């Protein structure tokens, strides 16, 4: 794990209060989130652990503004976005501006090369083409996977694809990065590299990183670990 | 960054094959429109080639193209003497079917008086008929060339000239003989009843009958005035060229246009269904990519643009390929295909509208895709 330098006070970026979500009714009712209260600050890399069906993905979807909770309160990067209902209309714009996603299967768009897969986020945010390409090249060089910048996703190894996916997640300089099993497809060496990278990014971009994981080999590289059981959170 | 174009480039082979398949279907639609225009042009070709201002036919008849008409051969002289008529000519029309070499020919024989109205307007090869007997001018569609022989009835004719594009409504080639030859051929090929009468020794009726007289009127004299004057004689009907044209397009071609219109509508609907199914399938294939785009913040207009642009690209490229294919091979089609720019532009607009409508199904699927699907393993 990269040593964290002394920094000014950390700002809370993800704040959840009594967030709840259930699916189904009656005997089929499943409480996916039960009064989840959580605060994650900038420059933190937090792990969410738990068995399948414990509510990790539901929590990630709720923080990512993909899934509407039933009740509770949520503030992202200083903006209250949910208080028993969505308070902001354009949630996709919110995701575009504040949240970066890293997927287990990297989800690179198969019809775009590596550069364009990173630049597409900037294109959606309204960047000029040349600036978007330059930023994409810069990120690919940082990771480093710039030697594959014109390759199509189908031509990449698992590690390369994951690094391109990370570059895409970081392109718009989001304050919150949600990672779903970011190292599941990687060996321990590459998993370590990715985690070091996430730490570095958290510090450099003053961002919060929340990673859902089952991967025991990266537990030591997380700042905090939360465990989820039947929709409830415990540290 | 055009996502639709990038996606197509990624799966170019599939897109090209799909567009080619679609181009065949849209090519048939273009062909149908071309056949309709060709049929109209064919129907009017003979009329326009004659360059007559007034058509004089049997009383109560609608002219030689729509109904049978027989009038005495001297009608031409009576018409020619009228004030305002600059020249007039007699015409006979007869359809024959014969075998020439290994080919079966169906011909419309026009008998006319060389030097008078009714003959071919322009020749693309050879010369006009100069001899009174046994010379013939044929359309190049017959495959005959100047100098070749053609047997009609018991007589053999020498081809002396070629016309181009002079055919009947049903696409039969038109050939021109002198009036005397045409009347003789009519007699040679007379129906069995006439031959039976001849065999029992009955007096042979006059063969100086024609089917129509065509007249050109002097400048500044309205053709309708001459036609009205001729009609007043009671035993003749007269139609102006405009009336004859209207008669042909409104009555003779109307049914054909309805049939072709029906086929075009059905084919356009089939094209719409096929485009809709292709776009729907392509959208289903991209569900995860669409979920990813939504998750990273792509607005609906970007997703809808991806689907609609692909439908339009497919339809438009299919239309262009199909139209180019029909244009390139229209010469070998057995009927005339007339491709008018206005028709092509109109069909293009229809294809664009069909593509927009057909993409609705794919758009509906895409808009409903849950961004959380991007997180599914």
XYZ file of C-alpha atoms in Angstrom:
612
model
C 0.000 0.000 0.000
C 1.219 3.481 -0.830
C 2.018 5.553 2.250
C -0.383 8.454 2.580
C 1.366 11.798 2.940
C 0.132 14.359 5.418
C -2.768 16.135 3.810
C -5.249 18.799 4.807
C -8.407 17.511 6.512
C -10.396 15.043 4.538
C -13.738 16.065 3.146
C -16.706 13.683 3.417
C -17.648 12.724 -0.131
C -20.168 9.938 0.445
C -22.574 10.325 3.360
C -25.441 7.908 3.888
C -27.988 8.070 6.703
C -30.454 5.238 7.362
C -30.564 4.190 3.742
C -33.010 1.323 3.164
C -34.110 -0.675 0.173
C -36.233 -3.785 -0.144
C -37.351 -5.969 -3.028
C -40.590 -7.943 -3.192
C -43.452 -8.007 -0.723
C -44.862 -10.371 1.889
C -42.994 -13.648 2.258
C -40.925 -12.812 -0.823
C -39.686 -9.540 0.710
C -35.932 -9.159 0.806
C -34.347 -6.273 2.707
C -31.373 -5.490 0.551
C -30.325 -2.425 2.586
C -31.286 -1.920 6.226
C -30.660 1.511 7.724
C -27.222 1.815 6.207
C -25.290 4.722 7.647
C -21.870 5.415 6.262
C -19.409 8.237 5.665
C -16.469 7.975 3.294
C -14.012 10.807 2.987
C -11.686 11.936 0.251
C -8.418 9.991 -0.213
C -9.998 6.885 1.303
C -10.090 3.477 -0.312
C -12.891 1.541 1.328
C -13.758 -2.102 0.819
C -17.252 -3.613 0.947
C -17.176 -7.301 1.743
C -19.882 -9.837 2.182
C -21.426 -12.987 0.776
C -23.497 -12.994 -2.390
C -26.917 -11.441 -1.811
C -25.776 -9.477 1.215
C -26.576 -6.131 -0.463
C -23.121 -4.975 -1.624
C -24.171 -4.380 -5.225
C -27.440 -2.762 -4.097
C -25.457 -0.322 -1.976
C -23.066 0.382 -4.836
C -26.027 0.972 -7.200
C -27.658 3.297 -4.702
C -24.490 5.365 -4.227
C -24.093 5.369 -8.024
C -27.637 6.809 -8.341
C -28.705 3.844 -10.423
C -31.080 2.356 -7.900
C -33.535 4.452 -5.933
C -33.584 3.614 -2.211
C -36.908 3.352 -0.369
C -35.960 5.842 2.294
C -33.043 7.552 3.959
C -30.696 10.373 3.116
C -27.655 10.579 0.856
C -25.172 13.333 0.170
C -22.535 13.043 -2.551
C -19.642 15.494 -2.747
C -21.522 18.002 -0.631
C -24.803 17.805 -2.576
C -27.819 16.156 -0.987
C -29.117 14.021 -3.803
C -31.603 11.840 -1.928
C -33.930 12.468 0.973
C -36.691 9.887 0.804
C -36.783 10.728 -2.934
C -34.317 11.883 -5.556
C -33.729 15.590 -5.146
C -31.889 15.960 -8.432
C -33.556 15.391 -11.805
C -30.673 14.547 -14.098
C -28.939 11.679 -12.317
C -26.942 10.715 -15.411
C -25.370 14.165 -15.454
C -24.565 13.721 -11.764
C -22.873 10.399 -12.541
C -21.004 11.964 -15.430
C -19.709 14.821 -13.273
C -19.060 13.175 -9.898
C -18.858 9.395 -10.188
C -16.484 7.051 -11.964
C -17.288 3.354 -12.386
C -14.881 0.453 -12.590
C -16.585 -2.800 -13.530
C -15.632 -6.371 -12.766
C -15.690 -7.198 -16.481
C -14.324 -3.755 -17.422
C -17.259 -3.158 -19.825
C -15.167 -1.404 -22.435
C -17.266 -0.508 -25.467
C -16.178 -3.098 -28.045
C -16.545 -0.741 -31.006
C -14.170 1.932 -29.652
C -10.414 1.684 -29.379
C -8.707 2.252 -26.008
C -8.256 5.989 -26.511
C -11.877 6.490 -27.535
C -13.126 4.300 -24.688
C -11.515 6.788 -22.312
C -12.398 9.870 -24.372
C -16.076 8.928 -24.699
C -16.745 10.122 -21.139
C -15.178 13.483 -21.920
C -17.067 13.643 -25.205
C -20.319 13.150 -23.252
C -19.235 15.879 -20.831
C -18.836 18.278 -23.743
C -15.044 18.371 -24.078
C -13.523 19.284 -27.423
C -12.244 16.285 -29.367
C -8.573 17.265 -29.280
C -8.657 17.985 -25.538
C -10.487 14.721 -24.853
C -7.946 12.716 -26.865
C -5.042 14.459 -25.123
C -6.525 13.706 -21.673
C -7.153 10.071 -22.686
C -3.544 9.687 -23.836
C -2.312 11.247 -20.603
C -4.339 8.782 -18.500
C -3.300 5.788 -20.580
C 0.339 6.848 -20.166
C -0.077 7.189 -16.392
C -1.516 3.716 -15.941
C 0.630 2.743 -18.091
C -1.153 1.231 -21.057
C -0.467 3.855 -23.709
C 1.290 1.321 -25.912
C -2.209 -0.095 -26.565
C -3.989 3.177 -27.210
C -5.189 2.251 -30.701
C -5.970 -1.379 -29.836
C -9.571 -2.554 -29.712
C -10.811 -4.028 -26.395
C -10.896 -7.522 -27.872
C -7.134 -7.345 -28.411
C -6.269 -6.536 -24.778
C -5.198 -8.818 -21.932
C -7.312 -8.802 -18.756
C -4.876 -6.491 -16.953
C -4.648 -4.067 -19.866
C -8.420 -3.946 -20.227
C -8.836 -3.255 -16.515
C -6.315 -0.419 -16.655
C -8.107 1.127 -19.638
C -11.383 0.814 -17.681
C -9.741 2.611 -14.750
C -8.531 5.329 -17.099
C -12.108 5.762 -18.322
C -13.401 5.953 -14.748
C -10.904 8.706 -13.985
C -11.203 10.660 -17.201
C -13.603 13.295 -15.928
C -11.767 13.631 -12.593
C -14.689 12.268 -10.526
C -14.649 12.702 -6.743
C -16.242 9.304 -6.134
C -15.063 6.092 -7.752
C -17.189 2.959 -7.422
C -15.391 -0.272 -8.233
C -17.196 -3.581 -8.566
C -14.743 -6.457 -8.037
C -11.908 -4.480 -9.680
C -9.341 -7.235 -9.197
C -11.491 -10.349 -9.645
C -10.063 -11.130 -13.071
C -6.440 -10.411 -12.123
C -3.609 -12.419 -10.565
C -2.206 -11.272 -7.217
C 0.628 -9.235 -8.753
C -1.660 -7.349 -11.117
C -4.311 -7.012 -8.396
C -1.674 -5.347 -6.200
C -0.715 -2.975 -9.015
C -4.346 -1.980 -9.540
C -4.907 -1.372 -5.805
C -1.714 0.727 -5.553
C -2.979 2.676 -8.514
C -6.361 3.287 -6.886
C -4.645 4.537 -3.749
C -2.468 6.852 -5.760
C -5.481 8.208 -7.596
C -7.449 8.680 -4.385
C -4.660 10.835 -3.048
C -3.885 12.707 -6.270
C -7.509 13.424 -7.172
C -8.708 13.874 -3.587
C -11.300 11.204 -4.328
C -13.098 8.481 -2.411
C -12.929 4.943 -3.713
C -15.451 2.284 -2.742
C -14.591 -1.212 -3.892
C -16.907 -4.202 -3.641
C -14.668 -7.243 -3.396
C -14.411 -10.889 -2.476
C -10.701 -10.809 -3.132
C -8.842 -11.759 0.065
C -5.461 -10.815 -1.420
C -6.292 -7.100 -1.564
C -7.809 -6.741 1.910
C -4.540 -5.486 3.332
C -4.476 -2.668 0.792
C -7.811 -1.150 1.855
C -8.011 1.790 4.304
C -11.249 0.564 5.806
C -13.322 -2.532 5.373
C -17.082 -2.749 5.826
C -18.871 -6.054 5.926
C -22.420 -6.465 4.792
C -24.716 -9.173 6.099
C -28.383 -9.341 5.097
C -28.396 -5.702 4.042
C -26.868 -4.366 7.224
C -23.419 -2.772 7.429
C -20.790 -3.484 10.064
C -17.205 -2.218 10.146
C -17.415 11.014 -31.727
C -20.111 9.239 -33.709
C -20.932 6.058 -31.817
C -23.264 4.723 -34.537
C -20.578 4.996 -37.184
C -17.946 3.429 -34.889
C -20.236 0.503 -34.103
C -20.937 -0.056 -37.789
C -17.220 0.074 -38.597
C -16.580 -2.481 -35.855
C -19.029 -4.930 -37.439
C -18.654 -3.804 -41.027
C -19.186 -7.225 -42.614
C -22.528 -7.728 -40.943
C -23.616 -4.202 -41.796
C -22.624 -4.574 -45.459
C -24.436 -7.904 -45.807
C -27.544 -6.507 -44.119
C -27.494 -3.414 -46.319
C -27.047 -5.559 -49.424
C -30.055 -7.666 -48.466
C -32.068 -4.547 -47.814
C -30.868 -3.009 -51.070
C -32.433 -5.886 -53.018
C -35.784 -5.232 -51.375
C -35.600 -1.463 -51.836
C -34.313 -2.047 -55.371
C -37.570 -3.864 -56.152
C -39.513 -0.856 -54.828
C -37.462 1.440 -57.096
C -38.004 -0.982 -59.989
C -41.764 -0.912 -59.432
C -41.783 2.879 -59.565
C -39.607 2.707 -62.687
C -41.918 0.164 -64.333
C -44.921 2.388 -63.685
C -43.161 5.375 -65.235
C -41.892 3.161 -68.061
C -45.400 1.891 -68.702
C -46.700 5.446 -68.897
C -43.846 6.429 -71.202
C -44.467 3.334 -73.360
C -48.161 4.113 -73.607
C -47.470 7.653 -74.711
C -44.434 6.879 -76.897
C -46.424 5.955 -79.994
C -48.826 8.826 -79.435
C -46.011 11.337 -79.105
C -43.992 9.861 -81.980
C -46.968 10.422 -84.277
C -46.939 14.165 -83.459
C -50.607 14.451 -84.396
C -52.822 17.258 -83.131
C -56.133 15.502 -83.811
C -57.055 11.807 -83.985
C -60.082 10.995 -86.124
C -61.698 7.616 -85.474
C -64.957 5.723 -85.879
C -67.995 7.456 -84.382
C -68.532 6.567 -80.742
C -65.062 5.057 -80.470
C -62.320 6.210 -78.119
C -59.526 5.790 -80.584
C -57.356 3.030 -81.946
C -55.513 2.385 -78.677
C -58.551 1.930 -76.446
C -61.173 0.462 -78.809
C -61.599 -0.971 -82.302
C -62.074 1.684 -84.961
C -62.620 1.363 -88.714
C -63.226 4.232 -91.061
C -63.114 4.523 -94.861
C -59.730 5.166 -96.430
C -60.914 8.387 -98.097
C -61.542 10.057 -94.743
C -58.005 11.380 -94.867
C -58.745 13.402 -98.017
C -61.885 14.895 -96.448
C -59.974 15.888 -93.329
C -57.012 17.242 -95.260
C -59.301 19.610 -97.175
C -60.633 21.239 -93.994
C -59.695 24.787 -93.157
C -57.047 24.870 -90.450
C -55.710 21.371 -91.178
C -52.190 21.558 -92.530
C -51.717 17.865 -93.242
C -53.367 14.516 -92.532
C -52.457 10.863 -92.833
C -54.205 7.512 -92.593
C -53.142 4.868 -90.111
C -53.794 1.193 -89.598
C -52.870 -0.612 -86.409
C -52.623 -4.339 -85.973
C -51.017 -6.642 -83.432
C -49.302 -9.782 -84.697
C -47.303 -12.546 -83.091
C -44.725 -14.434 -85.104
C -41.591 -16.528 -84.786
C -38.411 -15.000 -86.157
C -35.505 -17.431 -86.049
C -35.556 -18.835 -82.536
C -37.387 -15.847 -81.086
C -41.068 -15.181 -80.613
C -41.952 -11.603 -81.510
C -45.086 -9.691 -80.677
C -45.404 -6.610 -82.860
C -47.715 -3.679 -83.342
C -47.852 -2.973 -87.091
C -48.527 0.632 -88.030
C -49.463 1.255 -91.622
C -48.859 4.847 -92.680
C -48.430 6.934 -95.744
C -44.788 7.994 -96.129
C -44.566 11.766 -96.351
C -47.729 12.215 -94.334
C -48.266 12.302 -90.531
C -48.234 8.996 -88.683
C -44.759 7.699 -89.498
C -41.792 7.338 -87.142
C -40.557 10.669 -85.760
C -36.852 9.871 -85.719
C -34.680 6.994 -86.816
C -31.564 5.883 -85.010
C -30.274 3.925 -88.004
C -31.144 3.318 -91.653
C -33.580 5.415 -93.643
C -37.251 6.187 -94.185
C -39.406 3.905 -96.347
C -38.921 5.038 -99.931
C -40.445 2.126 -101.852
C -44.198 1.528 -101.958
C -43.838 -2.144 -101.111
C -42.045 -4.588 -98.870
C -39.983 -2.213 -96.757
C -40.288 -2.012 -93.004
C -38.997 0.159 -90.166
C -38.658 -1.672 -86.834
C -37.865 -0.753 -83.257
C -34.426 -1.840 -82.071
C -36.130 -3.848 -79.317
C -37.015 -6.418 -82.017
C -33.311 -7.219 -82.369
C -33.544 -6.787 -86.151
C -31.003 -4.718 -88.056
C -31.254 -2.822 -91.350
C -30.905 -5.223 -94.248
C -32.466 -8.167 -92.425
C -35.708 -9.763 -93.602
C -38.975 -10.219 -91.700
C -41.855 -12.382 -92.914
C -45.334 -11.032 -92.230
C -48.198 -13.124 -93.560
C -47.187 -14.368 -96.971
C -44.784 -11.539 -97.683
C -41.215 -10.851 -96.760
C -40.172 -7.332 -95.788
C -36.723 -5.801 -95.695
C -35.748 -3.775 -92.656
C -34.637 -0.325 -93.840
C -34.695 1.741 -90.612
C -34.561 1.491 -86.833
C -36.452 3.427 -84.186
C -35.752 3.446 -80.467
C -38.231 3.238 -77.610
C -41.368 3.125 -79.769
C -43.449 0.428 -78.100
C -47.059 -0.119 -77.096
C -48.575 0.003 -73.629
C -47.901 -3.703 -73.202
C -44.294 -3.291 -74.311
C -44.723 -4.727 -77.842
C -42.338 -3.300 -80.433
C -43.860 -1.050 -83.060
C -43.010 -1.614 -86.737
C -43.957 0.644 -89.626
C -45.129 -0.408 -93.115
C -46.626 1.560 -95.944
C -50.408 1.806 -95.661
C -50.864 -0.450 -98.695
C -48.599 -3.138 -97.264
C -50.279 -2.913 -93.856
C -53.738 -3.285 -95.402
C -52.484 -6.297 -97.339
C -51.026 -7.863 -94.204
C -54.342 -7.239 -92.424
C -56.078 -9.095 -95.222
C -53.476 -11.914 -95.194
C -53.850 -12.354 -91.475
C -57.636 -11.854 -91.521
C -59.659 -13.756 -88.974
C -61.130 -17.155 -89.910
C -64.617 -15.711 -90.513
C -63.323 -13.497 -93.319
C -61.423 -16.380 -94.900
C -64.549 -18.550 -94.756
C -66.551 -15.845 -96.521
C -63.855 -15.616 -99.154
C -63.829 -19.423 -99.612
C -67.580 -19.580 -100.296
C -67.153 -17.025 -103.061
C -68.786 -14.075 -101.368
C -67.890 -10.658 -102.710
C -64.810 -9.361 -101.075
C -65.443 -6.176 -99.100
C -63.374 -3.101 -99.606
C -59.899 -3.343 -98.144
C -59.536 0.442 -98.220
C -60.268 0.760 -94.540
C -58.086 2.478 -91.982
C -58.219 2.569 -88.195
C -57.598 6.263 -87.739
C -56.692 9.468 -89.490
C -54.262 11.808 -87.829
C -54.152 15.492 -88.604
C -51.823 18.364 -87.863
C -53.451 21.731 -87.584
C -52.099 25.080 -88.689
C -50.383 27.324 -86.164
C -52.726 29.497 -84.097
C -55.684 27.194 -84.766
C -56.825 25.323 -81.636
C -56.877 21.549 -82.148
C -60.074 21.390 -80.104
C -61.829 23.578 -82.687
C -60.928 21.199 -85.516
C -61.888 18.169 -83.376
C -65.285 19.698 -82.579
C -65.912 20.440 -86.252
C -65.075 16.862 -87.278
C -67.272 15.401 -84.515
C -70.223 17.372 -85.879
C -70.179 15.184 -88.991
C -71.794 12.453 -86.807
C -70.181 9.436 -88.422
C -66.705 10.279 -86.964
C -65.207 10.962 -83.575
C -62.258 13.285 -83.104
C -59.948 13.580 -80.143
C -57.194 16.090 -79.597
C -53.733 14.748 -78.701
C -54.256 15.946 -75.122
C -57.588 14.072 -74.905
C -55.986 10.943 -76.349
C -53.155 11.230 -73.810
C -55.602 11.675 -70.922
C -57.641 8.733 -72.161
C -54.556 6.512 -72.191
C -53.143 7.604 -68.829
C -56.500 7.730 -66.975
C -58.174 4.597 -68.268
C -55.634 2.245 -69.770
C -52.797 2.861 -67.282
C -54.927 3.456 -64.209
C -55.394 -0.213 -63.337
C -51.697 -0.941 -63.835
C -50.792 1.966 -61.577
C -53.113 0.657 -58.853
C -51.516 -2.797 -59.049
C -48.011 -1.399 -58.980
C -48.950 1.002 -56.183
C -50.256 -1.911 -54.125
C -47.058 -3.905 -54.640
C -44.938 -0.873 -53.749
C -46.921 -0.310 -50.566
C -46.612 -3.953 -49.522
C -42.884 -4.003 -50.281
C -42.337 -0.759 -48.384
C -44.158 -2.204 -45.384
C -42.093 -5.412 -45.618
C -38.935 -3.258 -45.753
C -40.099 -1.371 -42.669
C -40.710 -4.604 -40.762
C -37.305 -5.994 -41.799
C -35.483 -2.774 -40.832
C -37.350 -2.748 -37.513
C -36.367 -6.363 -36.795
C -32.722 -5.776 -37.755
C -32.507 -2.642 -35.594
C -34.246 -4.476 -32.744
C -31.765 -7.365 -32.965
C -28.793 -5.005 -33.174
C -30.104 -3.175 -30.094
C -30.521 -6.411 -28.151
C -26.910 -7.272 -29.029
C -25.802 -3.962 -27.539
C -27.833 -4.062 -24.331
C -24.766 -4.246 -22.108
C -22.975 -1.492 -24.022
C -26.060 0.705 -23.738
C -26.218 -0.009 -19.981
C -22.549 0.966 -19.685
C -23.137 4.184 -21.633
C -26.059 5.054 -19.367
C -24.018 4.278 -16.277
C -21.147 6.513 -17.315
C -23.631 9.307 -17.890
C -24.709 9.175 -21.541
C -28.035 10.966 -21.968
C -30.977 9.303 -23.726
C -30.445 11.428 -26.832
C -27.003 9.821 -27.291
C -28.491 6.321 -26.991
C -31.447 7.165 -29.272
C -29.052 8.786 -31.737
C -27.002 5.580 -31.844
C -30.067 3.488 -32.751
C -31.721 5.938 -35.153
C -28.498 6.766 -37.000
C -27.780 3.081 -37.540
C -31.302 2.512 -38.890
C -30.911 5.501 -41.198
C -27.446 4.454 -42.365
C -28.730 0.970 -43.107
C -31.839 2.168 -44.945
C -30.114 4.939 -46.875
C -27.145 2.797 -47.913
C -29.546 -0.018 -48.898
C -31.575 2.458 -50.943
C -28.496 3.894 -52.666
C -27.095 0.450 -53.482
C -30.518 -0.786 -54.649
C -31.102 2.275 -56.836
C -27.607 2.061 -58.324
C -28.150 -1.634 -59.040
C -31.483 -0.997 -60.791
C -29.966 1.934 -62.730
C -27.023 -0.187 -63.878
C -29.133 -3.159 -64.964
C -32.305 -1.428 -66.164
C -31.297 -2.092 -69.768
C -31.551 -5.869 -69.412
C -34.959 -5.766 -67.716
C -37.713 -6.973 -70.084
C -39.830 -3.838 -69.486
C -38.814 -0.218 -69.755
C -37.729 1.195 -66.383
C -37.956 4.966 -66.303
C -36.154 6.426 -63.267
C -37.241 10.011 -62.737
C -35.227 12.138 -60.264
C -38.459 13.313 -58.597
C -39.563 9.693 -58.033
C -36.168 8.700 -56.630
C -36.196 11.733 -54.321
C -39.739 10.885 -53.202
C -38.812 7.258 -52.488
C -35.718 8.428 -50.611
C -37.915 10.523 -48.316
C -40.209 7.511 -47.827
C -37.209 5.298 -46.939
C -35.981 7.883 -44.409
C -39.437 8.043 -42.811
C -39.674 4.234 -42.803
C -36.252 4.002 -41.101
C -37.293 6.517 -38.450
C -40.500 4.596 -37.784
C -38.710 1.227 -37.849
C -36.129 2.362 -35.312
C -38.894 3.061 -32.767
C -38.871 -0.563 -31.585
C -35.108 -0.534 -31.002
C -35.282 2.878 -29.334
C -37.996 1.590 -26.974
C -35.751 -1.327 -25.944
C -32.694 0.915 -25.562
C -34.464 3.513 -23.428
C -35.718 0.767 -21.102
C -32.264 -0.765 -20.537
C -31.415 -0.578 -16.844
C -27.926 0.915 -16.315
C -27.466 -1.572 -13.450
C -27.122 -4.286 -16.108
C -23.594 -2.968 -16.643
C -22.712 -4.256 -13.186
C -24.107 -7.740 -13.843
C -21.266 -10.230 -14.104
